[in-house]
CSV table of C-alpha atoms in Angstrom, one decimal:
chain,number,residue,atom,x,y,z
A,1,MET,CA,-22.9,17.3,-19.8
A,2,GLU,CA,-26.7,17.5,-19.9
A,3,GLU,CA,-28.3,19.0,-16.7
A,4,LEU,CA,-31.1,16.9,-15.4
A,5,TRP,CA,-32.5,19.2,-12.7
A,6,PRO,CA,-32.7,23.0,-12.2
A,7,PRO,CA,-29.9,24.7,-10.1
A,8,PRO,CA,-30.7,25.3,-6.4
A,9,PRO,CA,-31.7,28.7,-5.0
A,10,PRO,CA,-28.9,30.9,-3.7
A,11,GLU,CA,-29.3,30.0,0.0
A,12,VAL,CA,-29.2,26.2,-0.7
A,13,ALA,CA,-26.2,26.6,-3.0
A,14,GLU,CA,-24.3,28.6,-0.4
A,15,ALA,CA,-25.0,25.9,2.3
A,16,ILE,CA,-23.8,23.1,-0.1
A,17,ARG,CA,-20.7,25.1,-0.9
A,18,SER,CA,-19.9,25.6,2.8
A,19,VAL,CA,-20.4,21.9,3.7
A,20,CYS,CA,-18.2,20.8,0.8
A,21,GLN,CA,-15.4,23.2,1.9
A,22,ARG,CA,-15.5,21.7,5.4
A,23,LEU,CA,-15.4,18.1,4.1
A,24,LEU,CA,-12.6,19.0,1.6
A,25,ALA,CA,-10.4,20.1,4.5
A,26,ASP,CA,-10.8,16.6,6.0
A,27,ALA,CA,-10.6,14.7,2.7
A,28,GLU,CA,-7.8,12.4,3.5
A,29,ALA,CA,-9.5,10.9,6.5
A,30,LEU,CA,-12.7,10.5,4.5
A,31,VAL,CA,-10.8,8.8,1.7
A,32,ASP,CA,-9.3,6.3,4.1
A,33,ALA,CA,-12.8,5.5,5.5
A,34,VAL,CA,-14.3,5.1,2.0
A,35,THR,CA,-11.4,2.9,0.9
A,36,ARG,CA,-11.8,0.6,3.8
A,37,SER,CA,-15.6,0.4,3.0
A,38,THR,CA,-15.2,-0.3,-0.7
A,39,ARG,CA,-12.6,-3.1,0.0
A,40,ARG,CA,-15.1,-4.9,2.1
A,41,ALA,CA,-17.3,-5.1,-1.0
A,42,PRO,CA,-16.8,-8.1,-3.3
A,43,TYR,CA,-13.5,-7.3,-4.9
A,44,ASN,CA,-10.8,-9.1,-6.8
A,45,PRO,CA,-8.2,-10.5,-4.2
A,46,ALA,CA,-5.3,-9.3,-6.4
A,47,VAL,CA,-6.1,-5.7,-5.5
A,48,LEU,CA,-6.2,-6.6,-1.8
A,49,THR,CA,-2.9,-8.4,-1.7
A,50,ASP,CA,-0.9,-6.1,-4.0
A,51,ALA,CA,0.1,-2.9,-2.0
A,52,SER,CA,0.9,-0.9,-5.2
A,53,LEU,CA,-2.6,-1.6,-6.6
A,54,GLY,CA,-4.1,-0.9,-3.2
A,55,GLU,CA,-2.5,2.6,-3.2
A,56,GLU,CA,-3.8,3.3,-6.7
A,57,ASP,CA,-7.3,2.1,-5.6
A,58,ARG,CA,-7.1,4.6,-2.8
A,59,GLU,CA,-6.1,7.3,-5.3
A,60,LEU,CA,-9.1,6.5,-7.4
A,61,ASN,CA,-11.4,7.0,-4.4
A,62,ARG,CA,-9.6,10.2,-3.6
A,63,SER,CA,-10.0,11.5,-7.1
A,64,ASP,CA,-13.7,10.7,-7.1
A,65,LEU,CA,-14.3,12.4,-3.7
A,66,VAL,CA,-12.3,15.5,-4.5
A,67,GLN,CA,-13.9,15.9,-8.0
A,68,TRP,CA,-17.4,15.9,-6.4
A,69,LEU,CA,-16.6,18.2,-3.6
A,70,THR,CA,-14.7,20.8,-5.7
A,71,SER,CA,-17.3,20.7,-8.4
A,72,ASN,CA,-20.0,21.4,-5.7
A,73,ILE,CA,-18.0,24.3,-4.4
A,74,GLN,CA,-17.8,25.8,-7.9
A,75,ARG,CA,-21.3,24.8,-9.1
A,76,PRO,CA,-23.3,23.7,-6.0
A,77,GLY,CA,-26.0,21.0,-6.4
A,78,GLN,CA,-25.5,20.5,-10.1
A,79,ARG,CA,-24.5,17.4,-12.1
A,80,VAL,CA,-20.8,16.5,-11.8
A,81,GLU,CA,-18.8,15.1,-14.7
A,82,PRO,CA,-16.5,12.2,-13.7
A,83,TYR,CA,-12.8,12.9,-14.2
A,84,LEU,CA,-10.3,10.2,-15.2
A,85,GLY,CA,-6.8,11.7,-14.9
A,86,PRO,CA,-3.6,10.1,-16.3
A,87,ARG,CA,-2.9,8.2,-13.0
A,88,ILE,CA,-6.4,6.7,-12.9
A,89,THR,CA,-6.3,5.8,-16.6
A,90,ALA,CA,-3.0,4.0,-16.0
A,91,TYR,CA,-4.4,2.2,-13.0
A,92,ILE,CA,-7.4,0.9,-15.0
A,93,GLY,CA,-5.0,-0.2,-17.7
A,94,ASP,CA,-2.9,-2.1,-15.1
A,95,LEU,CA,-6.1,-3.9,-13.9
A,96,ALA,CA,-7.0,-4.8,-17.4
A,97,ALA,CA,-3.5,-6.1,-18.1
A,98,ARG,CA,-3.8,-8.5,-15.1
A,99,GLY,CA,-7.3,-9.6,-16.1
A,100,ILE,CA,-8.9,-7.8,-13.2
A,101,ALA,CA,-12.5,-6.5,-13.8
A,102,PRO,CA,-13.6,-4.8,-10.6
A,103,ASP,CA,-17.2,-4.5,-9.7
A,104,PHE,CA,-17.3,-0.7,-9.9
A,105,ALA,CA,-21.1,-0.7,-9.1
A,106,GLU,CA,-20.6,-2.7,-5.9
A,107,GLY,CA,-17.7,-0.5,-4.8
A,108,TRP,CA,-19.8,2.6,-5.4
A,109,ARG,CA,-22.7,1.2,-3.3
A,110,ALA,CA,-20.3,0.7,-0.4
A,111,ALA,CA,-18.8,4.2,-0.9
A,112,LEU,CA,-22.3,5.9,-1.1
A,113,GLY,CA,-23.4,4.2,2.1
A,114,LEU,CA,-20.6,5.8,4.0
A,115,GLY,CA,-20.4,9.0,2.1
A,116,TRP,CA,-24.1,9.8,2.3
A,117,ARG,CA,-24.1,9.2,6.1
A,118,ARG,CA,-21.2,11.6,6.5
A,119,TRP,CA,-22.9,14.1,4.3
A,120,LEU,CA,-26.1,13.9,6.4
A,121,GLU,CA,-24.1,14.5,9.6
A,122,GLU,CA,-22.4,17.6,8.2
A,123,CYS,CA,-25.6,19.0,6.7
A,124,THR,CA,-27.6,18.6,9.9
A,125,ALA,CA,-24.9,20.1,11.9
A,126,HIS,CA,-24.6,23.1,9.5
A,127,CYS,CA,-28.3,23.7,8.6
A,128,ALA,CA,-30.3,24.8,11.6
A,129,ASP,CA,-33.3,25.8,9.4
A,130,ARG,CA,-35.5,22.8,8.5
A,131,GLU,CA,-36.6,24.1,5.1
A,132,LEU,CA,-33.0,24.9,4.2
A,133,LEU,CA,-31.9,21.4,5.3
A,134,VAL,CA,-34.6,19.8,3.2
A,135,GLY,CA,-33.5,21.8,0.2
A,136,VAL,CA,-29.9,21.0,0.6
A,137,LEU,CA,-30.5,17.2,1.0
A,138,ASP,CA,-32.9,17.1,-1.9
A,139,VAL,CA,-30.6,18.6,-4.5
A,140,SER,CA,-27.3,17.1,-3.1
A,141,ALA,CA,-28.8,13.6,-3.2
A,142,LYS,CA,-29.6,14.1,-6.9
A,143,SER,CA,-26.0,15.3,-7.6
A,144,MET,CA,-24.3,12.6,-5.5
A,145,PHE,CA,-26.3,9.6,-6.8
A,146,GLN,CA,-26.2,10.8,-10.4
A,147,TYR,CA,-22.4,11.2,-10.0
A,148,ALA,CA,-22.2,7.6,-8.9
A,149,LEU,CA,-24.1,6.4,-12.0
A,150,ASP,CA,-22.0,8.5,-14.3
A,151,SER,CA,-18.8,7.4,-12.7
A,152,VAL,CA,-19.6,3.7,-12.9
A,153,ALA,CA,-20.5,4.1,-16.6
A,154,THR,CA,-17.2,6.0,-17.3
A,155,LEU,CA,-15.1,3.5,-15.4
A,156,ARG,CA,-16.7,0.5,-17.2
A,157,GLU,CA,-16.0,2.2,-20.6
A,158,ALA,CA,-12.4,2.9,-19.7
A,159,SER,CA,-11.9,-0.7,-18.4
A,160,LEU,CA,-13.3,-2.2,-21.6
A,161,ALA,CA,-11.2,0.1,-23.8
A,162,ALA,CA,-8.1,-0.9,-21.8
A,163,ALA,CA,-8.8,-4.6,-22.0
A,164,MET,CA,-9.2,-4.4,-25.8
A,165,GLY,CA,-5.9,-2.5,-26.2
A,166,ASN,CA,-3.6,-4.4,-23.9
A,167,ALA,CA,-1.1,-6.7,-25.6
A,168,ASP,CA,0.6,-7.9,-22.4
A,169,ALA,CA,-2.5,-9.3,-20.7
A,170,GLU,CA,-1.8,-12.9,-21.6
A,171,ALA,CA,1.7,-13.0,-20.0
A,172,ILE,CA,0.5,-11.2,-16.8
A,173,SER,CA,-2.5,-13.6,-16.6
A,174,LEU,CA,-0.2,-16.6,-16.8
A,175,ILE,CA,2.1,-15.2,-14.1
A,176,GLN,CA,-0.9,-14.6,-11.8
A,177,MET,CA,-2.1,-18.2,-12.4
A,178,ILE,CA,1.2,-19.5,-11.3
A,179,ALA,CA,1.3,-17.2,-8.3
A,180,SER,CA,-2.2,-18.3,-7.2
A,181,GLY,CA,-1.3,-22.0,-7.3
A,182,ALA,CA,-3.1,-23.1,-10.5
A,183,PRO,CA,-1.9,-26.5,-11.7
A,184,MET,CA,0.7,-26.1,-14.4
A,185,SER,CA,3.7,-27.9,-15.7
A,186,GLU,CA,7.2,-26.3,-15.6
A,187,ASP,CA,7.6,-26.9,-19.3
A,188,PHE,CA,4.4,-25.1,-20.2
A,189,ALA,CA,5.3,-22.1,-18.0
A,190,GLU,CA,8.9,-21.9,-19.4
A,191,GLY,CA,7.7,-22.0,-23.0
A,192,ARG,CA,5.1,-19.3,-22.5
A,193,LEU,CA,7.3,-17.0,-20.4
A,194,ARG,CA,10.7,-17.8,-21.9
A,195,TYR,CA,12.1,-18.1,-18.4
A,196,ARG,CA,13.6,-21.3,-16.9
A,197,MET,CA,11.6,-22.7,-13.9
A,198,ALA,CA,13.7,-25.7,-12.8
A,199,ARG,CA,16.2,-23.4,-10.9
A,200,TRP,CA,16.4,-21.4,-7.8
A,201,HIS,CA,14.3,-18.2,-7.8
A,202,VAL,CA,14.1,-15.0,-5.7
A,203,GLY,CA,11.0,-12.9,-6.2
A,204,LEU,CA,11.3,-9.1,-5.9
A,205,VAL,CA,8.9,-6.2,-6.0
A,206,LEU,CA,10.3,-2.8,-7.1
A,207,TRP,CA,8.0,0.1,-6.6
A,208,VAL,CA,7.8,3.9,-6.3
A,209,ASP,CA,5.3,6.0,-4.5
A,210,ASP,CA,4.3,8.2,-7.4
A,211,PRO,CA,3.7,7.4,-11.1
A,212,GLY,CA,5.8,10.5,-11.9
A,213,GLN,CA,8.8,8.4,-10.7
A,214,GLN,CA,8.5,5.7,-13.4
A,215,ASP,CA,11.7,6.7,-15.1
A,216,ALA,CA,13.6,5.9,-11.9
A,217,LEU,CA,11.7,2.6,-11.6
A,218,ASP,CA,12.5,1.6,-15.2
A,219,HIS,CA,16.2,2.5,-14.8
A,220,ALA,CA,16.4,0.4,-11.6
A,221,THR,CA,14.8,-2.5,-13.4
A,222,ALA,CA,17.2,-2.2,-16.3
A,223,SER,CA,20.2,-2.1,-13.8
A,224,LEU,CA,19.0,-5.3,-12.1
A,225,ARG,CA,18.6,-7.1,-15.5
A,226,SER,CA,22.2,-6.4,-16.4
A,227,ALA,CA,23.8,-6.9,-13.0
A,228,ASP,CA,24.8,-10.6,-13.5
A,229,ALA,CA,25.3,-12.3,-16.8
A,230,ASP,CA,24.9,-15.8,-15.3
A,231,ARG,CA,21.5,-15.1,-14.0
A,232,SER,CA,18.1,-15.1,-15.7
A,233,THR,CA,15.6,-12.3,-15.0
A,234,LEU,CA,11.9,-12.1,-15.6
A,235,VAL,CA,10.1,-8.7,-15.4
A,236,ALA,CA,6.4,-8.1,-15.3
A,237,ARG,CA,4.8,-4.6,-15.3
A,238,ALA,CA,2.5,-5.1,-12.3
A,239,SER,CA,1.2,-1.5,-12.3
A,240,ALA,CA,2.2,2.0,-13.1
A,241,THR,CA,4.2,2.2,-9.9
A,242,SER,CA,5.5,-1.4,-9.4
A,243,ARG,CA,7.4,-4.1,-11.2
A,244,TRP,CA,7.4,-7.8,-10.3
A,245,ILE,CA,10.8,-9.4,-10.9
A,246,TRP,CA,12.2,-12.9,-10.6
A,247,LEU,CA,15.9,-13.7,-10.5
A,248,SER,CA,17.0,-17.3,-11.1
A,249,GLY,CA,20.1,-19.3,-11.3
A,250,ALA,CA,21.7,-22.7,-10.6
A,251,GLU,CA,22.5,-21.4,-7.1
A,252,THR,CA,20.5,-19.1,-4.9
A,253,PRO,CA,20.5,-15.7,-6.6
A,254,ASP,CA,22.6,-13.0,-4.9
A,255,LEU,CA,20.5,-10.1,-3.6
A,256,HIS,CA,23.4,-7.6,-3.2
A,257,PRO,CA,22.6,-6.0,-6.6
A,258,ALA,CA,19.0,-5.4,-5.5
A,259,GLU,CA,20.2,-3.9,-2.3
A,260,LYS,CA,22.7,-1.7,-4.2
A,261,ILE,CA,19.8,-0.3,-6.3
A,262,VAL,CA,18.3,1.5,-3.4
A,263,THR,CA,21.5,3.3,-2.7
A,264,THR,CA,21.7,4.7,-6.2
A,265,ALA,CA,17.9,5.2,-7.0
A,266,ASP,CA,16.5,7.5,-4.4
A,267,ASP,CA,12.9,7.0,-5.3
A,268,VAL,CA,12.8,3.2,-5.7
A,269,ARG,CA,12.1,0.7,-3.0
A,270,VAL,CA,12.6,-3.1,-3.0
A,271,ALA,CA,10.9,-6.0,-1.3
A,272,ALA,CA,12.5,-9.5,-1.6
A,273,GLY,CA,11.0,-13.0,-1.0
A,274,ARG,CA,12.9,-16.0,0.4
A,275,PRO,CA,14.6,-18.2,-2.2
A,276,GLY,CA,12.7,-21.2,-3.6
A,277,ARG,CA,13.2,-23.8,-6.3
A,278,GLY,CA,11.0,-24.6,-9.3
A,279,LEU,CA,7.4,-23.5,-9.8
A,280,ASP,CA,6.7,-23.7,-6.1
A,281,GLY,CA,9.7,-21.5,-5.3
A,282,PHE,CA,8.7,-19.1,-8.1
A,283,ARG,CA,5.3,-18.8,-6.5
A,284,SER,CA,6.2,-18.7,-2.8
A,285,SER,CA,9.1,-16.2,-3.2
A,286,HIS,CA,6.7,-13.8,-5.1
A,287,GLN,CA,4.1,-14.1,-2.3
A,288,ASP,CA,6.8,-13.3,0.3
A,289,ALA,CA,7.9,-10.2,-1.7
A,290,LEU,CA,4.3,-9.0,-1.9
A,291,ALA,CA,3.8,-9.5,1.8
A,292,ALA,CA,7.0,-7.6,2.6
A,293,GLN,CA,5.9,-4.7,0.4
A,294,ALA,CA,2.4,-4.7,2.0
A,295,LEU,CA,4.1,-4.5,5.4
A,296,ILE,CA,6.1,-1.5,4.5
A,297,VAL,CA,3.2,0.3,2.9
A,298,ARG,CA,0.8,-0.6,5.8
A,299,LEU,CA,3.2,0.8,8.5
A,300,GLY,CA,4.2,3.9,6.5
A,301,SER,CA,7.8,2.9,6.8
A,302,ASP,CA,10.5,4.6,4.8
A,303,ARG,CA,12.7,1.5,4.7
A,304,ARG,CA,14.2,1.1,1.2
A,305,PHE,CA,15.1,-2.6,1.1
A,306,THR,CA,13.2,-5.3,2.9
A,307,ALA,CA,13.7,-9.0,2.9
A,308,TYR,CA,10.6,-10.9,4.0
A,309,ALA,CA,12.8,-13.4,5.9
A,310,ASP,CA,13.8,-10.5,8.2
A,311,VAL,CA,10.3,-9.2,8.9
A,312,GLU,CA,8.0,-12.3,8.8
A,313,LEU,CA,7.4,-12.1,12.6
A,314,ILE,CA,6.8,-8.4,12.4
A,315,ASP,CA,4.3,-8.9,9.5
A,316,ALA,CA,2.3,-11.2,11.8
A,317,LEU,CA,2.5,-8.8,14.7
A,318,THR,CA,1.5,-5.7,12.8
A,319,LYS,CA,-1.6,-6.7,10.8
A,320,ASP,CA,-3.4,-4.1,13.0
A,321,ARG,CA,-1.5,-0.9,13.6
A,322,ALA,CA,-3.0,-0.2,17.0
A,323,SER,CA,-2.3,-3.7,18.2
A,324,ALA,CA,1.3,-3.3,17.1
A,325,ARG,CA,1.6,-0.2,19.2
A,326,ARG,CA,0.1,-1.9,22.2
A,327,PHE,CA,2.6,-4.8,21.9
A,328,VAL,CA,5.5,-2.3,21.7
A,329,VAL,CA,4.4,-0.3,24.6
A,330,HIS,CA,3.6,-3.3,26.8
A,331,THR,CA,7.0,-4.9,26.0
A,332,LEU,CA,9.3,-1.9,26.0
A,333,GLY,CA,7.6,0.6,28.1
A,334,PRO,CA,9.8,3.8,28.4
A,335,LEU,CA,12.4,2.3,26.1
A,336,ALA,CA,9.9,2.7,23.2
A,337,GLU,CA,10.4,6.5,23.3
A,338,ALA,CA,13.9,6.7,24.6
A,339,ASP,CA,17.1,7.5,22.6
A,340,PRO,CA,17.0,5.4,19.4
A,341,ALA,CA,20.7,4.5,20.0
A,342,LEU,CA,19.8,2.6,23.1
A,343,ARG,CA,17.2,0.5,21.2
A,344,GLN,CA,19.6,-0.1,18.3
A,345,ALA,CA,22.3,-1.3,20.7
A,346,LEU,CA,19.9,-3.7,22.5
A,347,LEU,CA,18.5,-5.1,19.2
A,348,THR,CA,22.0,-5.6,17.7
A,349,TYR,CA,23.1,-7.3,20.9
A,350,VAL,CA,20.2,-9.8,20.7
A,351,GLN,CA,20.7,-10.4,17.0
A,352,CYS,CA,24.4,-11.1,17.6
A,353,GLY,CA,23.6,-13.9,20.0
A,354,PHE,CA,24.2,-11.7,23.2
A,355,ASN,CA,27.8,-11.2,22.1
A,356,THR,CA,28.9,-7.7,23.0
A,357,THR,CA,32.1,-7.8,21.0
A,358,ARG,CA,30.2,-8.8,17.8
A,359,ALA,CA,27.5,-6.2,18.5
A,360,ALA,CA,30.2,-3.5,18.9
A,361,ALA,CA,31.8,-4.4,15.6
A,362,ASN,CA,28.4,-4.3,13.8
A,363,LEU,CA,27.6,-0.9,15.4
A,364,TYR,CA,31.1,0.5,14.8
A,365,ALA,CA,31.2,1.4,18.5
A,366,HIS,CA,33.5,0.7,21.5
A,367,ARG,CA,32.6,-2.4,23.4
A,368,ASN,CA,32.2,-0.4,26.7
A,369,THR,CA,29.8,2.0,24.9
A,370,VAL,CA,27.7,-0.9,23.7
A,371,GLU,CA,27.6,-2.5,27.2
A,372,ARG,CA,26.4,0.8,28.8
A,373,ARG,CA,23.7,1.3,26.2
A,374,VAL,CA,22.5,-2.3,26.4
A,375,SER,CA,22.4,-2.1,30.2
A,376,ARG,CA,20.5,1.2,30.2
A,377,ALA,CA,18.1,0.0,27.5
A,378,ASN,CA,17.3,-3.1,29.5
A,379,GLU,CA,16.7,-1.0,32.6
A,380,LEU,CA,14.1,1.0,30.7
A,381,SER,CA,12.4,-2.0,29.1
A,382,VAL,CA,9.3,-3.4,30.9
A,383,VAL,CA,10.1,-6.9,29.6
A,384,LYS,CA,13.8,-7.7,30.4
A,385,VAL,CA,15.8,-9.2,27.5
A,386,GLU,CA,17.0,-12.1,29.7
A,387,ASN,CA,13.4,-13.0,30.5
A,388,ASN,CA,11.9,-12.9,27.0
A,389,PRO,CA,14.5,-12.0,24.3
A,390,THR,CA,12.0,-13.0,21.5
A,391,HIS,CA,9.4,-10.4,22.5
A,392,VAL,CA,12.0,-7.7,23.2
A,393,ALA,CA,13.7,-8.3,19.8
A,394,ALA,CA,10.3,-8.3,18.0
A,395,ALA,CA,9.2,-5.0,19.6
A,396,LEU,CA,12.5,-3.4,18.8
A,397,LEU,CA,12.2,-4.6,15.2
A,398,VAL,CA,8.8,-3.1,14.9
A,399,LEU,CA,10.2,0.3,15.9
A,400,ASP,CA,13.2,-0.1,13.7
A,401,ILE,CA,11.1,-0.7,10.7
A,402,ALA,CA,8.3,1.8,11.5
A,403,PRO,CA,9.0,4.2,14.3
A,404,GLU,CA,5.8,6.0,13.3
A,405,VAL,CA,3.8,3.2,14.9
A,406,MET,CA,4.1,5.0,18.2
A,407,THR,CA,1.9,7.7,16.8
A,408,ALA,CA,-1.0,5.3,16.2
A,409,SER,CA,-4.1,5.6,18.2
A,410,PRO,CA,-3.8,3.6,21.4
A,411,SER,CA,-7.5,2.6,21.2
């Protein structure tokens, strides 16, 4: 790659190297901040509503940041060549397959605004000498802003190449049109997708956390296809790490095969929408499944199978992680950090209609044990279950799905 300016003097180079090493140690927090910033820029809604694409978008930001920092540790202040690894290349291909053409330039403007301010803060804190500071900012500005220009050009070229070489784009585009509510007849959709619409549907999202686990994802998808001969299945490759699946039948499709998958495929997770009929059901069940997946990713939960019908209230309560924590603390008080067995007993008791016998059967515990745990849990809880069972059950469900929410900042 052609160098456009001379290398900096040794003292400037050493200062740049030192600042980059400090920022690299805090890279994950900086990536999160940059990702939030870029998503506020004009961006295709599909990336904001699909948790798997959102994770890949974060990985793109991480790759860009680490590439610039590590290059400036090795060759301070010089031009940095963009790097598109296999994961980022696959992500760009997934965007192209779904007809998504991100405004990379606008995203980089947002990222530079935040990144340059953070760079200024670190440089001014590190460089006490005025002349040294001026030298560092002069050459690092050239490197950073040229890197943005080079990266936008590289991403655009990769996006164009992916769009020209993708044979599945038409099917994915049609599915997205249906999911977004575009007017369309059932006959037209059936003919193009070869999947019957005038039936009951359940939308699923199967996903893995790492593209290296794609074999497990594909095996789980194949298992789901073959689980029931009387059922139709539609599969769409949503991204390198996720598959959209619809199950349909004359009756509401059985979800037990999907639940069974997570017991045999360690790396695969499943989110399921509520059943629906016809095109509207196809659409709404898919939207439910995406919302359930987004909830699990947002909360950092390790739950393997999630039905949106079970977590819809929790989804509304946990749009903001800090607010979710406040709700749990204000509702449960000391119970939030007590023995998990106490919380599980109280939650099961409420879910069983305040029937201790049924709760004991569900927990495989003696009735007297459940009574003691429920009583102790209710003593610890700020809000008593008899006064507001809805709030207590909701707070308990938040902790059941994502116990890590208690580590969120209370601010």
